Short mmCIF file of C-alpha atoms in Angstrom, two decimals:
data_model
loop_
_atom_site.label_atom_id
_atom_site.label_comp_id
_atom_site.label_asym_id
_atom_site.label_seq_id
_atom_site.Cartn_x
_atom_site.Cartn_y
_atom_site.Cartn_z
CA MET A 1 259.26 127.61 200.54
CA ARG A 2 255.76 126.51 200.23
CA ALA A 3 254.39 127.57 203.10
CA ILE A 4 254.01 131.56 202.04
CA PRO A 5 252.26 131.06 198.70
CA LEU A 6 249.83 128.56 200.64
CA THR A 7 249.43 131.24 203.26
CA VAL A 8 248.87 134.11 201.08
CA THR A 9 246.02 131.88 199.31
CA ALA A 10 244.46 131.34 202.42
CA LEU A 11 244.45 134.62 203.41
CA ALA A 12 243.34 135.98 199.93
CA ALA A 13 240.22 133.04 199.70
CA ALA A 14 239.03 134.50 203.86
CA LEU A 15 239.34 138.20 202.22
CA LEU A 16 237.46 137.36 199.40
CA LEU A 17 234.59 134.83 201.73
CA THR A 18 234.36 137.72 203.80
CA ALA A 19 233.46 139.92 201.26
CA CYS A 20 230.82 138.08 199.65
CA ASP A 21 229.33 136.42 202.57
CA ASP A 22 227.64 138.44 205.49
CA GLY A 23 227.42 135.26 207.24
CA GLY A 24 223.60 135.50 206.76
CA GLY A 25 223.58 133.87 203.59
CA ASP A 26 221.60 135.43 200.46
CA LYS A 27 217.80 135.84 200.69
CA ASN A 28 217.68 131.91 199.54
CA GLY A 29 219.46 130.93 202.68
CA LYS A 30 222.29 129.78 200.73
CA SER A 31 226.13 130.73 201.25
CA GLY A 32 228.55 131.72 198.39
CA SER A 33 231.48 129.31 199.99
CA ALA A 34 228.90 126.20 200.41
CA CYS A 35 229.40 122.84 199.16
CA GLU A 36 226.96 122.30 196.45
CA ILE A 37 226.42 118.89 194.74
CA GLY A 38 227.74 119.22 190.79
CA GLY A 39 230.73 121.07 192.40
CA VAL A 40 231.19 118.14 195.04
CA SER A 41 230.73 114.14 194.21
CA VAL A 42 228.01 112.42 196.77
CA GLN A 43 228.02 108.53 196.96
CA ILE A 44 226.68 105.93 199.65
CA GLY A 45 228.87 103.66 200.36
CA SER A 46 228.57 99.79 201.70
CA ALA A 47 226.16 100.34 204.42
CA SER A 48 226.20 97.94 207.76
CA VAL A 49 222.58 96.96 206.71
CA ALA A 50 219.94 95.83 209.53
CA PRO A 51 219.18 92.27 208.35
CA ALA A 52 215.70 91.92 210.96
CA ALA A 53 213.08 94.30 211.80
CA GLY A 54 213.64 96.17 215.47
CA ASP A 55 218.02 95.76 214.19
CA THR A 56 220.12 99.46 213.53
CA GLY A 57 221.67 99.82 210.33
CA GLU A 58 224.16 102.19 209.57
CA VAL A 59 224.39 103.68 205.63
CA PRO A 60 227.78 105.97 205.15
CA VAL A 61 227.57 108.91 202.41
CA SER A 62 230.88 110.47 201.59
CA ILE A 63 231.17 113.70 200.05
CA THR A 64 234.68 114.55 197.86
CA ASN A 65 234.83 117.95 196.75
CA GLN A 66 235.77 117.93 193.09
CA SER A 67 235.94 121.73 192.49
CA THR A 68 236.60 125.12 193.99
CA PRO A 69 236.85 125.30 198.17
CA CYS A 70 233.69 125.64 199.85
CA THR A 71 232.35 124.65 203.61
CA LEU A 72 229.84 122.59 205.05
CA ASP A 73 228.19 124.22 208.11
CA HIS A 74 225.59 122.35 209.55
CA PHE A 75 224.00 118.88 208.98
CA PRO A 76 223.21 117.27 205.47
CA GLU A 77 219.09 116.93 204.96
CA VAL A 78 218.30 113.41 204.54
CA VAL A 79 214.68 113.16 203.36
CA LEU A 80 213.27 109.48 202.73
CA GLY A 81 210.46 108.83 200.07
CA ASP A 82 208.52 105.41 199.79
CA GLY A 83 206.85 106.60 196.54
CA ALA A 84 203.90 108.31 198.16
CA GLY A 85 205.19 110.38 200.38
CA LYS A 86 208.24 111.73 202.21
CA ALA A 87 210.09 111.70 205.93
CA VAL A 88 212.59 114.13 206.87
CA VAL A 89 215.44 112.49 209.16
CA PRO A 90 216.22 114.47 211.78
CA ALA A 91 219.77 115.18 212.92
CA LEU A 92 221.30 112.61 215.45
CA LYS A 93 219.79 113.94 219.03
CA GLY A 94 222.83 115.26 220.74
CA ALA A 95 225.04 115.54 217.72
CA LYS A 96 226.76 119.48 217.80
CA ALA A 97 227.80 120.20 213.90
CA GLN A 98 231.07 121.12 212.72
CA LYS A 99 232.32 123.47 210.53
CA LEU A 100 234.56 121.90 207.74
CA LYS A 101 236.14 123.59 204.84
CA LEU A 102 237.09 121.44 202.04
CA ALA A 103 239.49 122.15 199.20
CA LYS A 104 240.18 120.78 195.82
CA GLY A 105 240.13 116.76 196.37
CA ASP A 106 239.21 116.63 200.22
CA SER A 107 236.20 114.74 201.55
CA ALA A 108 233.82 114.22 204.67
CA SER A 109 231.15 111.64 205.19
CA PHE A 110 228.12 111.52 207.36
CA SER A 111 226.11 108.48 208.88
CA ILE A 112 222.22 107.78 208.31
CA THR A 113 221.27 105.21 211.68
CA TYR A 114 218.20 103.60 210.99
CA VAL A 115 215.78 100.91 212.58
CA ARG A 116 214.70 98.47 210.02
CA GLY A 117 211.24 98.62 209.92
CA GLU A 118 208.71 95.39 209.44
CA ASP A 119 207.45 94.68 205.96
CA GLY A 120 204.20 96.12 205.10
CA ALA A 121 203.56 97.46 208.81
CA LYS A 122 201.46 100.40 209.19
CA THR A 123 204.22 102.36 211.29
CA SER A 124 206.91 101.23 209.00
CA LEU A 125 208.00 103.83 206.00
CA ALA A 126 208.98 101.36 202.96
CA ALA A 127 211.29 103.56 201.81
CA LYS A 128 212.38 103.37 198.29
CA THR A 129 214.59 106.47 198.04
CA VAL A 130 216.38 108.66 200.05
CA LYS A 131 217.34 112.33 198.85
CA ILE A 132 220.32 114.30 200.51
CA THR A 133 220.52 118.15 200.42
CA LEU A 134 224.01 119.92 201.25
CA PRO A 135 223.50 122.62 204.04
CA GLY A 136 223.20 125.89 202.61
CA THR A 137 221.97 125.06 199.03
CA ASP A 138 218.70 123.69 197.42
CA THR A 139 220.65 120.88 194.54
CA SER A 140 219.83 117.62 195.73
CA ARG A 141 220.64 114.19 194.76
CA SER A 142 218.44 110.67 195.22
CA PHE A 143 219.87 107.52 195.18
CA PRO A 144 217.75 104.10 196.08
CA TRP A 145 217.41 102.99 199.23
CA LYS A 146 218.27 99.22 199.46
CA TYR A 147 218.30 98.65 202.71
CA GLY A 148 214.29 97.58 204.04
CA PRO A 149 211.26 99.34 205.59
CA VAL A 150 212.87 102.13 208.45
CA ALA A 151 210.33 101.88 211.70
CA GLY A 152 208.50 104.32 212.38
CA LYS A 153 209.22 106.00 216.16
CA SER A 154 207.41 104.96 218.88
CA ASP A 155 205.76 108.43 219.39
CA GLY A 156 204.74 108.36 215.36
CA SER A 157 206.77 111.65 214.94
CA GLY A 158 209.04 109.96 211.94
CA PRO A 159 210.99 107.55 211.27
CA ASP A 160 213.26 106.01 213.57
CA ALA A 161 215.84 106.83 211.80
CA SER A 162 219.21 109.91 212.28
CA VAL A 163 222.10 111.39 210.33
CA SER A 164 225.24 112.33 211.90
CA ALA A 165 227.45 115.25 212.05
CA PHE A 166 230.04 116.10 209.07
CA GLN A 167 233.45 114.40 209.73
CA GLN A 168 236.46 114.87 208.04
CA VAL A 169 238.11 112.31 205.93
CA GLY A 170 241.98 111.41 206.20
CA ASP A 171 244.19 114.15 206.45
#
């Protein structure tokens, strides 16, 4: 008996989203259904820290919806800052973003993978913060970066780091 109210609710939500969103977002690039920091909690989990220069580490980031249903559509924007400048972390090469719909209480995660740089090296970014912005929004949240310097790419194009696609957590 519970399937009927859920089906009706899902249909109503889909119609409401269709009526509100032309698929291109508003003039600021925001989608009315995008998950936004404040409506979702963002936490950095226990990292697999790269212990020495040249080693690879991974920092998991989890998102839990605390509000109305919302959608994660594309990759998160991740920016490392060293106090004097910033570096955007690109999406993992070959990764494909998937559209995830999060009901209240649902969670998703992504990972920041990085290569540890040498302390004091010109090619390393002495990151102090990581700023995360969810796709389709302008609101961000900053966290301390406690995982050491991040190596630069050999071609000088930015940090030797990447962001994975969102993955649904749980059922």
